[in-house]
PDB file of C-alpha atoms in Angstrom:
ATOM      1  CA  MET A1483       2.660  26.656 -25.611  1.00 50.00           C
ATOM      2  CA  THR A1484       4.759  26.263 -28.677  1.00 53.00           C
ATOM      3  CA  GLU A1485       6.799  29.240 -27.838  1.00 61.00           C
ATOM      4  CA  ARG A1486       7.740  27.962 -24.415  1.00 54.00           C
ATOM      5  CA  ARG A1487       8.649  24.605 -25.848  1.00 56.00           C
ATOM      6  CA  ASP A1488      10.859  26.273 -28.351  1.00 60.00           C
ATOM      7  CA  PHE A1489      12.549  28.478 -25.626  1.00 53.00           C
ATOM      8  CA  LEU A1490      13.207  25.362 -23.459  1.00 53.00           C
ATOM      9  CA  LYS A1491      14.728  23.383 -26.437  1.00 56.00           C
ATOM     10  CA  GLY A1492      16.973  26.265 -27.182  1.00 60.00           C
ATOM     11  CA  ALA A1493      17.942  27.047 -23.574  1.00 52.00           C
ATOM     12  CA  SER A1494      18.855  23.271 -23.000  1.00 56.00           C
ATOM     13  CA  ALA A1495      20.925  23.062 -26.287  1.00 57.00           C
ATOM     14  CA  ALA A1496      22.897  26.307 -25.132  1.00 53.00           C
ATOM     15  CA  LEU A1497      23.649  24.891 -21.748  1.00 55.00           C
ATOM     16  CA  THR A1498      24.625  21.452 -23.222  1.00 54.00           C
ATOM     17  CA  THR A1499      26.941  23.015 -25.761  1.00 54.00           C
ATOM     18  CA  SER A1500      28.451  25.337 -23.059  1.00 55.00           C
ATOM     19  CA  LEU A1501      28.936  22.625 -20.665  1.00 54.00           C
ATOM     20  CA  PHE A1502      30.545  20.037 -22.905  1.00 55.00           C
ATOM     21  CA  THR A1503      32.858  22.597 -24.692  1.00 55.00           C
ATOM     22  CA  GLY A1504      34.421  23.775 -21.363  1.00 55.00           C
ATOM     23  CA  ALA A1505      32.791  27.354 -21.360  1.00 58.00           C
ATOM     24  CA  VAL A1506      31.429  26.705 -17.727  1.00 57.00           C
ATOM     25  CA  LYS A1507      33.671  26.289 -14.757  1.00 55.00           C
ATOM     26  CA  GLY A1508      33.116  24.930 -11.429  1.00 49.00           C
ATOM     27  CA  ALA A1509      34.760  26.417  -8.206  1.00 56.00           C
ATOM     28  CA  ASN A1510      37.827  24.283  -8.667  1.00 66.00           C
ATOM     29  CA  ASP A1511      37.939  24.514 -12.575  1.00 79.00           C
ATOM     30  CA  ARG A1512      36.365  21.028 -12.664  1.00 86.00           C
ATOM     31  CA  ILE A1513      32.831  20.471 -13.219  1.00 92.00           C
ATOM     32  CA  SER A1514      31.121  17.617 -11.221  1.00 94.00           C
ATOM     33  CA  VAL A1515      28.465  16.108 -13.339  1.00 96.00           C
ATOM     34  CA  GLY A1516      25.519  13.807 -12.704  1.00 97.00           C
ATOM     35  CA  VAL A1517      23.684  12.001 -15.612  1.00 96.00           C
ATOM     36  CA  ILE A1518      20.120  10.972 -15.303  1.00 96.00           C
ATOM     37  CA  GLY A1519      18.773   8.486 -17.868  1.00 95.00           C
ATOM     38  CA  MET A1520      21.382   6.111 -19.500  1.00 96.00           C
ATOM     39  CA  GLY A1521      19.516   5.229 -22.644  1.00 93.00           C
ATOM     40  CA  ARG A1522      20.803   6.199 -26.127  1.00 93.00           C
ATOM     41  CA  MET A1523      20.643   9.937 -25.474  1.00 93.00           C
ATOM     42  CA  GLY A1524      22.108   9.755 -21.977  1.00 94.00           C
ATOM     43  CA  THR A1525      24.886   7.572 -23.072  1.00 94.00           C
ATOM     44  CA  GLY A1526      25.788   9.770 -25.792  1.00 94.00           C
ATOM     45  CA  ASN A1527      25.884  12.718 -23.586  1.00 94.00           C
ATOM     46  CA  LEU A1528      27.981  10.701 -21.033  1.00 95.00           C
ATOM     47  CA  GLY A1529      30.570   9.884 -23.902  1.00 94.00           C
ATOM     48  CA  VAL A1530      30.913  13.462 -24.827  1.00 94.00           C
ATOM     49  CA  ALA A1531      31.146  14.676 -21.156  1.00 93.00           C
ATOM     50  CA  MET A1532      33.965  12.038 -20.568  1.00 93.00           C
ATOM     51  CA  LYS A1533      36.033  13.524 -23.328  1.00 92.00           C
ATOM     52  CA  GLN A1534      36.355  16.939 -21.753  1.00 91.00           C
ATOM     53  CA  PRO A1535      39.303  17.591 -19.587  1.00 89.00           C
ATOM     54  CA  ASN A1536      37.440  19.551 -17.174  1.00 89.00           C
ATOM     55  CA  VAL A1537      34.662  17.350 -16.438  1.00 92.00           C
ATOM     56  CA  GLU A1538      34.224  14.771 -13.707  1.00 93.00           C
ATOM     57  CA  ILE A1539      31.270  12.313 -13.936  1.00 95.00           C
ATOM     58  CA  ALA A1540      30.366  11.853 -10.286  1.00 96.00           C
ATOM     59  CA  ALA A1541      27.196   9.891 -10.554  1.00 97.00           C
ATOM     60  CA  VAL A1542      24.851   8.118 -13.291  1.00 97.00           C
ATOM     61  CA  CYS A1543      21.340   7.123 -12.727  1.00 97.00           C
ATOM     62  CA  ASP A1544      18.825   4.719 -14.486  1.00 96.00           C
ATOM     63  CA  VAL A1545      16.015   2.527 -13.281  1.00 95.00           C
ATOM     64  CA  TYR A1546      17.011  -0.207 -15.785  1.00 95.00           C
ATOM     65  CA  GLN A1547      19.845  -2.153 -14.151  1.00 97.00           C
ATOM     66  CA  PRO A1548      21.708  -3.196 -17.511  1.00 97.00           C
ATOM     67  CA  HIS A1549      21.948   0.551 -18.642  1.00 96.00           C
ATOM     68  CA  LEU A1550      23.012   1.564 -15.110  1.00 97.00           C
ATOM     69  CA  GLU A1551      25.759  -1.141 -15.095  1.00 97.00           C
ATOM     70  CA  LYS A1552      26.989  -0.213 -18.547  1.00 96.00           C
ATOM     71  CA  ALA A1553      27.218   3.379 -17.723  1.00 96.00           C
ATOM     72  CA  VAL A1554      29.147   2.780 -14.470  1.00 96.00           C
ATOM     73  CA  ALA A1555      31.574   0.559 -16.191  1.00 95.00           C
ATOM     74  CA  ALA A1556      32.082   3.233 -19.042  1.00 95.00           C
ATOM     75  CA  THR A1557      32.985   5.723 -16.390  1.00 95.00           C
ATOM     76  CA  ALA A1558      35.591   3.373 -14.878  1.00 94.00           C
ATOM     77  CA  ARG A1559      37.144   2.968 -18.341  1.00 91.00           C
ATOM     78  CA  GLY A1560      36.968   6.816 -18.939  1.00 79.00           C
ATOM     79  CA  GLY A1561      39.515   9.427 -18.250  1.00 60.00           C
ATOM     80  CA  ALA A1562      40.041   9.462 -14.564  1.00 63.00           C
ATOM     81  CA  GLY A1563      39.878   5.690 -14.161  1.00 68.00           C
ATOM     82  CA  LYS A1564      37.363   6.215 -11.343  1.00 85.00           C
ATOM     83  CA  ALA A1565      33.800   4.778 -11.614  1.00 92.00           C
ATOM     84  CA  ALA A1566      30.953   7.079 -11.071  1.00 95.00           C
ATOM     85  CA  ARG A1567      28.404   6.232  -8.409  1.00 96.00           C
ATOM     86  CA  GLY A1568      25.387   4.417  -9.857  1.00 97.00           C
ATOM     87  CA  VAL A1569      22.105   5.151  -8.381  1.00 97.00           C
ATOM     88  CA  THR A1570      18.444   4.135  -9.335  1.00 96.00           C
ATOM     89  CA  ASP A1571      16.781   7.028  -7.636  1.00 96.00           C
ATOM     90  CA  PHE A1572      17.360  10.445  -9.432  1.00 95.00           C
ATOM     91  CA  ARG A1573      16.599  12.366  -6.296  1.00 95.00           C
ATOM     92  CA  GLU A1574      19.983  11.108  -4.907  1.00 97.00           C
ATOM     93  CA  ILE A1575      21.855  13.101  -7.814  1.00 96.00           C
ATOM     94  CA  LEU A1576      19.482  16.198  -7.383  1.00 95.00           C
ATOM     95  CA  ALA A1577      20.241  16.221  -3.426  1.00 96.00           C
ATOM     96  CA  ASP A1578      23.993  15.725  -3.882  1.00 96.00           C
ATOM     97  CA  LYS A1579      25.477  19.059  -3.096  1.00 95.00           C
ATOM     98  CA  SER A1580      28.898  18.064  -4.543  1.00 94.00           C
ATOM     99  CA  ILE A1581      27.342  17.838  -8.113  1.00 96.00           C
ATOM    100  CA  ASP A1582      27.551  21.098 -10.066  1.00 95.00           C
ATOM    101  CA  VAL A1583      25.477  20.036 -13.195  1.00 95.00           C
ATOM    102  CA  VAL A1584      22.827  17.539 -13.852  1.00 96.00           C
ATOM    103  CA  CYS A1585      22.207  16.131 -17.449  1.00 95.00           C
ATOM    104  CA  ILE A1586      18.627  14.781 -17.666  1.00 94.00           C
ATOM    105  CA  ALA A1587      18.191  12.545 -20.800  1.00 91.00           C
ATOM    106  CA  THR A1588      14.881  10.759 -20.194  1.00 82.00           C
ATOM    107  CA  PRO A1589      11.991  10.406 -22.395  1.00 76.00           C
ATOM    108  CA  ILE A1590       9.231  13.037 -22.310  1.00 68.00           C
ATOM    109  CA  THR A1591       6.433  11.173 -23.925  1.00 59.00           C
ATOM    110  CA  GLY A1592       3.165  12.141 -22.409  1.00 55.00           C
ATOM    111  CA  ILE A1593       4.503  15.261 -20.536  1.00 53.00           C
ATOM    112  CA  LEU A1594       3.152  18.682 -21.516  1.00 53.00           C
ATOM    113  CA  ILE A1595       5.610  21.494 -21.170  1.00 53.00           C
TER     114      ILE A1595
END
């Protein structure tokens, strides 16, 4: 169980590093990103992603309305000047075929991997 957990941590760190340093490209050299979970970790990830020239934040998701509103406002102030779509149901982001990458920053308390 510990080996699997360590593998998943390493794999997610590698993907996050590749994504937010520009090593991954979408079909049009822009990566469309959806961010699920807009607490501390998600907001931090969002801030780093918005600084990348090749990343477009398409959607943000949180069930807690104040976090969601804050994230949508942050994307409107960010690079492109266009606000991301705010949703409360994460399945909308997962079902959106226009989104290339999904960053999930939610608590995993009580979940066994």
